[in-house]
Tab-separated table of C-alpha atoms and ligand atoms in Angstrom:
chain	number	residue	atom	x	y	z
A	295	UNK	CA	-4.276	18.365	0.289
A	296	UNK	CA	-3.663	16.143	3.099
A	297	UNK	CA	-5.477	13.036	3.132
A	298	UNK	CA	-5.889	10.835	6.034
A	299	UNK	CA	-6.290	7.157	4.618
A	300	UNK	CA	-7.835	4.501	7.196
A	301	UNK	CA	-7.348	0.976	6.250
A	302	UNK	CA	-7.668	-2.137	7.858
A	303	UNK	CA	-8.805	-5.443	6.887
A	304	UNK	CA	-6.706	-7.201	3.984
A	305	UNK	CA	-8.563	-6.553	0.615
A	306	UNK	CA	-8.316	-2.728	2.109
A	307	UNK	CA	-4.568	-3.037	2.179
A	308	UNK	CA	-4.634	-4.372	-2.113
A	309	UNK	CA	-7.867	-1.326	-2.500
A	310	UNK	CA	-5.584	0.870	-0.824
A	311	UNK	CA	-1.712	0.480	-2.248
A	312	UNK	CA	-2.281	2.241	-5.952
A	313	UNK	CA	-3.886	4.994	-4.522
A	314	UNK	CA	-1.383	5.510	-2.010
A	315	UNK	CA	1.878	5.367	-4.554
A	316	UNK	CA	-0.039	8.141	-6.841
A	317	UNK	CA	-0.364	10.259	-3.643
A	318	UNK	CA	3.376	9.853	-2.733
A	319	UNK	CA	4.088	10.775	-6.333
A	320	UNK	CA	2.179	13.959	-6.476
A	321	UNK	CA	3.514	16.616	-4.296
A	322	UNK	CA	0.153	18.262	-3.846
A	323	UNK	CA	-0.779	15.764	-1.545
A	324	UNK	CA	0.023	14.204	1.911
A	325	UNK	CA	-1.336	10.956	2.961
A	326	UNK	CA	-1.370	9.768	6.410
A	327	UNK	CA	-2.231	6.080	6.743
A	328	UNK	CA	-4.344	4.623	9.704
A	329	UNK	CA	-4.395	0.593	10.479
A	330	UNK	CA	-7.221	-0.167	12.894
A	331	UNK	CA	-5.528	-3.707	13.389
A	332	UNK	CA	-8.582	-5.237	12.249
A	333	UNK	CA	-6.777	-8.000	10.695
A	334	UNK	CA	-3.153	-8.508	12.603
A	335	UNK	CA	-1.671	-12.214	11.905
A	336	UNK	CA	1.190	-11.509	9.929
A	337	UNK	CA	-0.735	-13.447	6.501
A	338	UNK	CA	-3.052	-11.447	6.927
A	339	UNK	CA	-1.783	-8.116	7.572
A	340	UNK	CA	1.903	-7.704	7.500
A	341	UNK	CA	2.762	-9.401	4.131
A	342	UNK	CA	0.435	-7.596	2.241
A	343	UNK	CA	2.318	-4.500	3.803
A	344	UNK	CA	5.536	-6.707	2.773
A	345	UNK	CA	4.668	-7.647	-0.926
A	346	UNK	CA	2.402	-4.307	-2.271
A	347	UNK	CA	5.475	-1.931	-0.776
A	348	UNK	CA	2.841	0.467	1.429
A	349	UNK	CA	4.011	2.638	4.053
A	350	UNK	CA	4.360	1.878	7.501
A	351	UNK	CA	1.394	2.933	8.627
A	352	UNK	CA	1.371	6.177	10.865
A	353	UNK	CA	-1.296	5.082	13.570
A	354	UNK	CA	-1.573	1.395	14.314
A	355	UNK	CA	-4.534	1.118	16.409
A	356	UNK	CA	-4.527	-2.409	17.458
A	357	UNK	CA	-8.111	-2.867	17.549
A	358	UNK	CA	-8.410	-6.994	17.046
A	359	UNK	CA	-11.625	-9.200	16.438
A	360	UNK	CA	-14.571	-8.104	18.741
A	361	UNK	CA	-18.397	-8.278	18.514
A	362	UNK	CA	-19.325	-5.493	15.697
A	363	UNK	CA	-20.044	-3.411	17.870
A	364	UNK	CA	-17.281	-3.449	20.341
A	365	UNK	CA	-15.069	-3.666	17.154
A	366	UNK	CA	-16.274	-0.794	15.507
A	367	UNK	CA	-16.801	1.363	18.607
A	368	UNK	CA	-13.403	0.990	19.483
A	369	UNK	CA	-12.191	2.332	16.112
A	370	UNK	CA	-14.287	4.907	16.220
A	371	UNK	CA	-12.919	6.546	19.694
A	372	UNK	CA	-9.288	5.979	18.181
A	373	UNK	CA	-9.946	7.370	15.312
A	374	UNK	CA	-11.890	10.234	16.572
A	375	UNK	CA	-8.690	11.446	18.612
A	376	UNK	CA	-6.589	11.040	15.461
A	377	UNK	CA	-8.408	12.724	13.289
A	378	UNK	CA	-8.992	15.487	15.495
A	379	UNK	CA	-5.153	16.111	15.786
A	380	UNK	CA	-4.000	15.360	12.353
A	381	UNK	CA	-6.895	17.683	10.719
A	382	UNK	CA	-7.262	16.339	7.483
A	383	UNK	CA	-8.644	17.858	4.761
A	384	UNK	CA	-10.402	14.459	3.192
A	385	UNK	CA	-10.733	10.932	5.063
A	386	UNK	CA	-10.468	8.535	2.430
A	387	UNK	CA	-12.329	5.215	2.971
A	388	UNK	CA	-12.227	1.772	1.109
A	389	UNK	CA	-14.990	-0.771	0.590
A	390	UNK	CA	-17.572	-2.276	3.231
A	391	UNK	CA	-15.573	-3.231	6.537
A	392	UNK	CA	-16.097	-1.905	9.979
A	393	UNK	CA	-12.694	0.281	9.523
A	394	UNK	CA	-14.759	1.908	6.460
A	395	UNK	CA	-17.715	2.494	8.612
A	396	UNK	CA	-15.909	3.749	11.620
A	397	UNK	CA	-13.668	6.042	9.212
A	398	UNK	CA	-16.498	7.622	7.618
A	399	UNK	CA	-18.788	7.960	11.040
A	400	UNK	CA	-15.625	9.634	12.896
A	401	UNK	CA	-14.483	11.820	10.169
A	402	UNK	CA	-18.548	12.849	9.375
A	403	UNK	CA	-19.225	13.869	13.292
A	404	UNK	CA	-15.993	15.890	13.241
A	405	UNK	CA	-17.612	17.494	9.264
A	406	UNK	CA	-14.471	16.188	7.640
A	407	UNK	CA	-14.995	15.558	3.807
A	408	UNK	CA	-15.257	11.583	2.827
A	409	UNK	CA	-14.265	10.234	-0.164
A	410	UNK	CA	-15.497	6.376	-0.464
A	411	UNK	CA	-13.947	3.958	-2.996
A	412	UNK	CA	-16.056	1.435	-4.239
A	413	UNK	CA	-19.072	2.958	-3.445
A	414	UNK	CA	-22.398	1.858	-4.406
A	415	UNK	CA	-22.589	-1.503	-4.351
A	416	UNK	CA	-25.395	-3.462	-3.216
A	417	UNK	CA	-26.483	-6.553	-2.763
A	418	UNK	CA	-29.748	-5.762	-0.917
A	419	UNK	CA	-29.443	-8.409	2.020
A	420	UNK	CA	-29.189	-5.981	5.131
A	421	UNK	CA	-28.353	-9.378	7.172
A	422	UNK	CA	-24.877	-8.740	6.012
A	423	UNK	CA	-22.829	-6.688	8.410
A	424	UNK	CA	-21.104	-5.152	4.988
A	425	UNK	CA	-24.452	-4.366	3.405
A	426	UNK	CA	-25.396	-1.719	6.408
A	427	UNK	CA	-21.364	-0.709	6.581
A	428	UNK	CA	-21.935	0.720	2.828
A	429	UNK	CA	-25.482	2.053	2.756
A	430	UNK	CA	-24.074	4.477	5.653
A	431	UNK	CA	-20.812	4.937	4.693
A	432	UNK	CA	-21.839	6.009	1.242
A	433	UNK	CA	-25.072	8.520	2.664
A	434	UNK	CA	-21.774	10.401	4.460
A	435	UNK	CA	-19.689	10.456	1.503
A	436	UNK	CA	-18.827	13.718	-0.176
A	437	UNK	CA	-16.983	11.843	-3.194
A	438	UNK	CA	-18.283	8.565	-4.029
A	439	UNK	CA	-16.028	7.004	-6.722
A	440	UNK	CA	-18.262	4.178	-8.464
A	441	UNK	CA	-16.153	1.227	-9.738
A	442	UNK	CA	-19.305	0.757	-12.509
A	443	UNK	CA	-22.247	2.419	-13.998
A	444	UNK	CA	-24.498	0.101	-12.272
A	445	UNK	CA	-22.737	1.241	-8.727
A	446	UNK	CA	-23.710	4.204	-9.909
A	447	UNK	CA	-27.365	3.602	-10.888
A	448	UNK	CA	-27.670	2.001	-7.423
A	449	UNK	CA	-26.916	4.935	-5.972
A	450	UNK	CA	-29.267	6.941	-8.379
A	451	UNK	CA	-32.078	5.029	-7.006
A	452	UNK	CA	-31.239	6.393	-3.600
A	453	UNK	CA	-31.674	9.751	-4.440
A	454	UNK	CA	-27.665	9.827	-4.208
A	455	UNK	CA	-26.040	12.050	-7.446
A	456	UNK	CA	-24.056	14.559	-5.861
A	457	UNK	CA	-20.062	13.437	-5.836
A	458	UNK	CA	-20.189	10.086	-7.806
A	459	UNK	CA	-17.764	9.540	-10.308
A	460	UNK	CA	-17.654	6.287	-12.073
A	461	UNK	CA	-13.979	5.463	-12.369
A	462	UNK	CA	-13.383	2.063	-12.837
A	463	UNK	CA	-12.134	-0.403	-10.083
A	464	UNK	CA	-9.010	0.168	-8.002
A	465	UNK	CA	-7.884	-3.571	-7.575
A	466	UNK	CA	-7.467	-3.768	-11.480
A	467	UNK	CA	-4.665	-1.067	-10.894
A	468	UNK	CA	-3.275	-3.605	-8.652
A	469	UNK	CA	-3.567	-6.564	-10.362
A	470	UNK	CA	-2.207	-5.177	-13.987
A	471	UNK	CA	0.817	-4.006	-11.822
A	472	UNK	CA	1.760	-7.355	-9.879
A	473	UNK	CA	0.456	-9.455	-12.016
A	474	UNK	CA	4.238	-10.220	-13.435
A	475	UNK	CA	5.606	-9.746	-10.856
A	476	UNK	CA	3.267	-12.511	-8.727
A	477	UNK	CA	4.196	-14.888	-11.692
A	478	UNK	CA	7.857	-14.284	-11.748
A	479	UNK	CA	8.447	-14.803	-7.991
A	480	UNK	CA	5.609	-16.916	-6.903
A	481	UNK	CA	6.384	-20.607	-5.876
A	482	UNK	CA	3.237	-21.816	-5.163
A	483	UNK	CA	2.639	-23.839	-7.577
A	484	UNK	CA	5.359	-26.172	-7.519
A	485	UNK	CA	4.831	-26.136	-3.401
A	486	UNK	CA	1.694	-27.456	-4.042
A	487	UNK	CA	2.494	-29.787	-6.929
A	488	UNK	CA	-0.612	-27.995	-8.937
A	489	UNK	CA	-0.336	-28.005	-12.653
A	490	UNK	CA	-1.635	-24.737	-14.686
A	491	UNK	CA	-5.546	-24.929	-15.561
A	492	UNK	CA	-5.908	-28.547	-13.739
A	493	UNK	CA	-7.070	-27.442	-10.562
A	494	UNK	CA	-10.042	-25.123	-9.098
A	495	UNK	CA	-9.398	-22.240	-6.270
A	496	UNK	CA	-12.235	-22.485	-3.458
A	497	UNK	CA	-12.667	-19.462	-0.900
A	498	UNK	CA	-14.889	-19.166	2.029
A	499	UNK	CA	-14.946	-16.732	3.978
A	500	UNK	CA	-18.373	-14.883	4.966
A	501	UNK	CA	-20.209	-15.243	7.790
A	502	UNK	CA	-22.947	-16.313	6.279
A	503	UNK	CA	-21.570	-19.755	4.896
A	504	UNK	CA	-19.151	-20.457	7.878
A	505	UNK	CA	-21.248	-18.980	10.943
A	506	UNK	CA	-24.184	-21.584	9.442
A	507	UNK	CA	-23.369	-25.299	10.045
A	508	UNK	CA	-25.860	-26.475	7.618
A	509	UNK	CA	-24.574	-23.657	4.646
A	510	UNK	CA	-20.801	-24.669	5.075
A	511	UNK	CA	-21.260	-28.257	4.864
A	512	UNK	CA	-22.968	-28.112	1.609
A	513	UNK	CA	-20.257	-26.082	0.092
A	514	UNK	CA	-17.493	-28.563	1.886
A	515	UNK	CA	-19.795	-31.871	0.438
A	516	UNK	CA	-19.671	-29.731	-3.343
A	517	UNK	CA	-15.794	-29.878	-2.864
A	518	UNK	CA	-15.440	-33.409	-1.894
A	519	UNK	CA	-17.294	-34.209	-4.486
A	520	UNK	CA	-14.965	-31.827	-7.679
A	521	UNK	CA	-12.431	-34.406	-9.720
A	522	UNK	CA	-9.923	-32.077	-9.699
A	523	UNK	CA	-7.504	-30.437	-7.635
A	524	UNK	CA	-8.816	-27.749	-5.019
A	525	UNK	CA	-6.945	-25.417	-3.600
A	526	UNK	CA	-8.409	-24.229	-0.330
A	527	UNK	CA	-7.253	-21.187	1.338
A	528	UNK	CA	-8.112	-21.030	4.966
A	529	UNK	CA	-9.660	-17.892	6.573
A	530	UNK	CA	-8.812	-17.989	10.377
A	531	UNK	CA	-13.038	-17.396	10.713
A	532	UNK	CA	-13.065	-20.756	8.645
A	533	UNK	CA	-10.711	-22.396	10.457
A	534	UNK	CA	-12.164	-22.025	13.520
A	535	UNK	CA	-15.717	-22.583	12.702
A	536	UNK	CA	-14.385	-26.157	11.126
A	537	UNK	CA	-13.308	-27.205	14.686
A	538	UNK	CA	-16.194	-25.646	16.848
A	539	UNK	CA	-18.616	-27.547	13.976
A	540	UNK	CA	-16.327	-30.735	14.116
A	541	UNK	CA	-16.195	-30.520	10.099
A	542	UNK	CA	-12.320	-32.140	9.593
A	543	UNK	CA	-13.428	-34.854	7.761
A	544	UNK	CA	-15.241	-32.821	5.149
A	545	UNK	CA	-11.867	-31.333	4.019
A	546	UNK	CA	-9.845	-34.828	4.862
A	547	UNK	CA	-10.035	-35.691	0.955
A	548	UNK	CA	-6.780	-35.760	-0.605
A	549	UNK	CA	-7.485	-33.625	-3.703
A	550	UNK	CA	-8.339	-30.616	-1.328
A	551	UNK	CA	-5.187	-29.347	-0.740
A	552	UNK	CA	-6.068	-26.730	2.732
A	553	UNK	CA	-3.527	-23.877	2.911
A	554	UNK	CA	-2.768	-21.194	5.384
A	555	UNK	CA	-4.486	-17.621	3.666
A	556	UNK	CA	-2.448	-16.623	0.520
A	557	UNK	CA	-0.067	-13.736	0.294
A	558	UNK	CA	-1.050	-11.385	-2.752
A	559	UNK	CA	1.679	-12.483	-4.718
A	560	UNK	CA	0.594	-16.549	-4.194
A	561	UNK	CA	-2.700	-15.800	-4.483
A	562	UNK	CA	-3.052	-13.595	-7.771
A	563	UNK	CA	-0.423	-16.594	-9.389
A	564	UNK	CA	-2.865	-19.730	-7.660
A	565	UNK	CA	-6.166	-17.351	-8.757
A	566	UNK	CA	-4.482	-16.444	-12.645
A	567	UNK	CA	-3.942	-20.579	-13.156
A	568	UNK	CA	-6.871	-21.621	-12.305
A	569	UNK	CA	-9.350	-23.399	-14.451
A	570	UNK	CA	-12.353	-21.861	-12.280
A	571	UNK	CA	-12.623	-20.108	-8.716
A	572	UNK	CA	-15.780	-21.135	-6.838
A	573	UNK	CA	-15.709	-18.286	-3.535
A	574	UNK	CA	-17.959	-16.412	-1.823
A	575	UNK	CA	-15.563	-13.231	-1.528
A	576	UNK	CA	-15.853	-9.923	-3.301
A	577	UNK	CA	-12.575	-8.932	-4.090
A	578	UNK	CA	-12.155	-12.636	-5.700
A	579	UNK	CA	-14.924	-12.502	-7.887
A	580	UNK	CA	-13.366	-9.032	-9.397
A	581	UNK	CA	-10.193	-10.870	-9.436
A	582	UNK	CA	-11.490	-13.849	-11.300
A	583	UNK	CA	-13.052	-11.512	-13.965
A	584	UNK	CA	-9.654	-9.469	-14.026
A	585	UNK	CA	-7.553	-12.588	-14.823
A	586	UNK	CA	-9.948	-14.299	-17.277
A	587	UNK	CA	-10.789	-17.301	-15.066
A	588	UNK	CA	-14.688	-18.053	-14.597
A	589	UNK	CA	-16.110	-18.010	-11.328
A	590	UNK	CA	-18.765	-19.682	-9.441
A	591	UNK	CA	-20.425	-17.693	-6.160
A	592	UNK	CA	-21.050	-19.377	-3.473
A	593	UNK	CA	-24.118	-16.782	-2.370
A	594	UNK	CA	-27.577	-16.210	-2.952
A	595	UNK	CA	-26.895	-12.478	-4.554
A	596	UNK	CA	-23.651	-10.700	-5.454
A	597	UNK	CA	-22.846	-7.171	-5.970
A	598	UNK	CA	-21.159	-7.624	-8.898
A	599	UNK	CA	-23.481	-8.138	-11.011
A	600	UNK	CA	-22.415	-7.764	-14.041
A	601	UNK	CA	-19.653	-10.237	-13.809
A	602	UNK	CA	-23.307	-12.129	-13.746
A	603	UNK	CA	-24.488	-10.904	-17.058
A	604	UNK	CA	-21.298	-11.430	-19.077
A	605	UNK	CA	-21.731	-14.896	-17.884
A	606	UNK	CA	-18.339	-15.035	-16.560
A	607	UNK	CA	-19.939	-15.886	-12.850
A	608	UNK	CA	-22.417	-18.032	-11.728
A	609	UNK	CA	-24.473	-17.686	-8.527
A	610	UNK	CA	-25.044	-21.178	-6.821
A	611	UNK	CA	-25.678	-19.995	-3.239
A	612	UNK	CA	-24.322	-23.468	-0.809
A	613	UNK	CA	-26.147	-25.854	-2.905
A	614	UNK	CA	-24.085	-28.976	-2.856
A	615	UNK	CA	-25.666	-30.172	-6.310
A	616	UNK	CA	-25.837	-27.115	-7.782
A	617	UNK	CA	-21.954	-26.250	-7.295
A	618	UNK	CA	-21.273	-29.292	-8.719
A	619	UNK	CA	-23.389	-28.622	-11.504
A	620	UNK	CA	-22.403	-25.109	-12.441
A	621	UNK	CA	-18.681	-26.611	-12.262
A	622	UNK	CA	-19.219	-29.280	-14.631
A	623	UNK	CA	-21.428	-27.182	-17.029
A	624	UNK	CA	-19.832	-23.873	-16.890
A	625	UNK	CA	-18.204	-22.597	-20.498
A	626	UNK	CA	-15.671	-19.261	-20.464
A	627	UNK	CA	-18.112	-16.683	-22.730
A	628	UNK	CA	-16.731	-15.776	-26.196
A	629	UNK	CA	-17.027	-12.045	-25.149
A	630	UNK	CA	-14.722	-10.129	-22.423
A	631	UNK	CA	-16.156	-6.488	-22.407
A	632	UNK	CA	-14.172	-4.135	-20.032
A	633	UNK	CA	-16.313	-4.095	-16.694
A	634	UNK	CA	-13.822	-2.355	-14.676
A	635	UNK	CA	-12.336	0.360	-16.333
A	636	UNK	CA	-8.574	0.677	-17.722
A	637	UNK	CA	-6.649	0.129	-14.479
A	638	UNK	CA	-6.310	4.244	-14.110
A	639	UNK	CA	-8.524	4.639	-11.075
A	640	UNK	CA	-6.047	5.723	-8.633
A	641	UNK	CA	-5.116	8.500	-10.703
A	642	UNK	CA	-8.505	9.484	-12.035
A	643	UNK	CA	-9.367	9.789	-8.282
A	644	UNK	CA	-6.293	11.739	-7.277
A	645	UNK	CA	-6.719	14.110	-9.437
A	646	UNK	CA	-10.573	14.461	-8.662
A	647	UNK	CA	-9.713	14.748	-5.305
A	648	UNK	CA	-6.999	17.145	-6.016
A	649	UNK	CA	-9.387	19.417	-8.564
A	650	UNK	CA	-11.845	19.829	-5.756
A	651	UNK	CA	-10.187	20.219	-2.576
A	652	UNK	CA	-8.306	23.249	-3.906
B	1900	UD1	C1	-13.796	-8.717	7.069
B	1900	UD1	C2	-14.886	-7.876	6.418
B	1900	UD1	C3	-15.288	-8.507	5.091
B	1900	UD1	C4	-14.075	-8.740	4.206
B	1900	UD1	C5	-13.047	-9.560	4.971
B	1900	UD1	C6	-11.802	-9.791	4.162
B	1900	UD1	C7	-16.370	-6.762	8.043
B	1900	UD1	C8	-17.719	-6.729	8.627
B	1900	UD1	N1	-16.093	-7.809	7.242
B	1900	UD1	O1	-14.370	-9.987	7.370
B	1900	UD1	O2	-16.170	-7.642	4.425
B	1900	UD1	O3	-14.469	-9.447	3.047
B	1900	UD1	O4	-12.706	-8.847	6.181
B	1900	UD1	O5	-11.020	-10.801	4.730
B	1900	UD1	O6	-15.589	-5.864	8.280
B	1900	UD1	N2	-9.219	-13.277	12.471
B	1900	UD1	C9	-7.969	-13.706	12.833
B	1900	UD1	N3	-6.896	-12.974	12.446
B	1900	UD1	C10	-7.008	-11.843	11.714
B	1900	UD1	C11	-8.294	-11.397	11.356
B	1900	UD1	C12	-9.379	-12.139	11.735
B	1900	UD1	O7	-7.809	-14.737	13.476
B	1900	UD1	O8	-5.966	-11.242	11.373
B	1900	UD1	C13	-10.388	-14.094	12.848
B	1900	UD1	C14	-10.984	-13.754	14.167
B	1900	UD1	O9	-11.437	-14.937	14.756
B	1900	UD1	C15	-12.182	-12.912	13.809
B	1900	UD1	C16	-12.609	-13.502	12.474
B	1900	UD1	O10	-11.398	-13.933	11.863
B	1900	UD1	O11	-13.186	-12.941	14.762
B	1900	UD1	C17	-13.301	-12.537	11.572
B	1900	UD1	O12	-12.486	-11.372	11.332
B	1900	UD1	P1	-13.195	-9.953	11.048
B	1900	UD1	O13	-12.194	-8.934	10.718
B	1900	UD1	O14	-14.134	-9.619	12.154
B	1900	UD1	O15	-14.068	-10.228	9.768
B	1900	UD1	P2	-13.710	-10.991	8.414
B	1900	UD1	O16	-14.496	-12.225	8.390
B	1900	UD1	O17	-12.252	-11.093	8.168
């Protein structure tokens, strides 16, 4: 079977690295690896290559940070002309960026089999560029591997049964695997003087917090406002919305402690010693749940909702007062059910893929 993987953006590069070691291990399949260069500074991109020991990629396409559109039309021609000479038998697609939606629109004009991982999430809010990215990408899908029942109940109510497998999530492979390894080699928290469960992680990241002035204040004011520690990793989209809104002083306080973005390694150490995560990312609430650390989410819906219902989350939206509330009230629940599987996705879904493509 030969698989042609397109990645892209940084969670893609964690989604992607199990996946890609159970490939190399099996000799019934060949995996070529696609970068459309949607993310390209070096912490963003290149260390993650570094630290999770993928393969160079085989096409680097180089594609940078455009309008949507231009962004993912300009993947799409690339990867049209790869695809087209590489043949692959399955284009295998990860999560809800524009590299997942121009992966699966290329490879489903040219009637190449998808395969999606992590499909069927939902949060309903279509005004989110990753919202429209998976309702398509998962109506092309041939294989639709569900990290959840209620993924796949979502895409039940769609009319969508034919392909789904529920089998578990693929960044718990990644984090039971590096977890030691982030701990044992990991220097961050001595670099920034942080002491174990005495400080909070904040991320922010979507466009809907920092592209609206009024939304990213009221998380920055919530912040100012924490007594402890806060470790604030800085998205470049953050970073640069800060300056065009002229917010420096919200983040001036010296208990937020601003940081270029985190390598895996610093970040799953800095995320595992937290006492709480307040972000507004995907892949961190998983990763809060993973590592036993409650989190708060900085949205008005999630799509992992039952992170909600085991009470390990809490959905606060930017509400200044209600951040601060839900930090000073929140308890860690009694109960830990497993949400996400055992951490044997990437070879469930191997060996799926593997069964059927032969
Ligand atoms: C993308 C995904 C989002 C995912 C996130 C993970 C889409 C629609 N969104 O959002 O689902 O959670 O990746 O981080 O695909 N930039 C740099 N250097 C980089 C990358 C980005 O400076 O290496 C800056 C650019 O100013 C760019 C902005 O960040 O315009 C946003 O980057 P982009 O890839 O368009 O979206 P993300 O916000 O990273």
């Amino acid at each position: 079977m030969k698989v042609l993987t397109v990645v892209g953006a940084r969670p893609q590069f964690i989604k992607s690295c199990m996946l890609s070691k159970e490939m190399k291990s099996n000799l019934q399949t060949s995996e070529v690896i696609v970068h459309t260069g949607q993310h390209y500074d070096d912490n963003m991109s290149s260390i993650f290559f570094e630290q999770l020991n993928l393969a160079k990629p085989d096409y680097y396409l180089g594609v940078g940070s455009h309008t949507h559109g231009k962004q993912t039309g300009t993947m799409l021609v690339e990867l049209e002309a790869i695809m087209m000479s590489v043949k692959p038998d399955v284009v295998l697609v990860y999560g809800d960026t524009n590299s997942t939606l121009a992966g699966s629109l290329a490879a489903a004009k040219l009637h190449i089999p998808i395969a999606h991982v992590e499909a069927g999430l939902r949060s309903y809010n279509k005004k989110m560029p990753e919202e429209i990215n998976r309702l398509i990408t998962d109506n092309l899908s041939n294989w639709l591997f569900c990290p959840s029942p209620s993924a796949a109940e979502n895409l039940k109510k769609e009319g969508i049964e034919k392909g789904v497998y529920v089998t578990g999530d693929i960044m718990y492979d990644s984090v039971l695997y590096f977890k030691n390894i982030a701990l044992q080699t990991s220097t961050i928290l001595e670099d920034l003087s942080l002491t174990k469960k005495k400080y909070y992680l904040a991320t922010i990241h979507r466009a809907e917090n920092t592209d609206d002035p009024d939304r990213l204040k009221s998380i920055l004011k919530a912040l100012q406002k924490l007594e402890m520690d806060v470790v604030l990793p800085l998205h470049p989209r953050t970073k640069s919305k800060l300056i065009t809104f002229n917010y420096s002083h919200l983040i001036s306080s010296s208990h937020i402690k601003i940081v270029d973005p985190l390598n895996y390694f610093d970040m799953l150490t800095v995320a595992s010693q937290a006492q709480l995560i307040l972000t507004d990312s995907g892949g961190l609430q998983k990763e809060a749940y993973m590592l036993e650390v409650p989190c708060i989410t900085l949205r008005d819906e999630t799509e992992w909702v039952e992170t909600i219902h085991s009470g390990w989350n809490y959905l606060t939206g930017a509400d200044t007062k209600k951040i601060i509330e839900s930090v000073k009230t929140i308890e860690i629940p009694q109960k830990y059910p497993r949400l996400f599987g055992d951490g044997t996705t990437s070879k469930k879904i191997n060996e799926i893929l593997i069964n059927e493509t032969n």
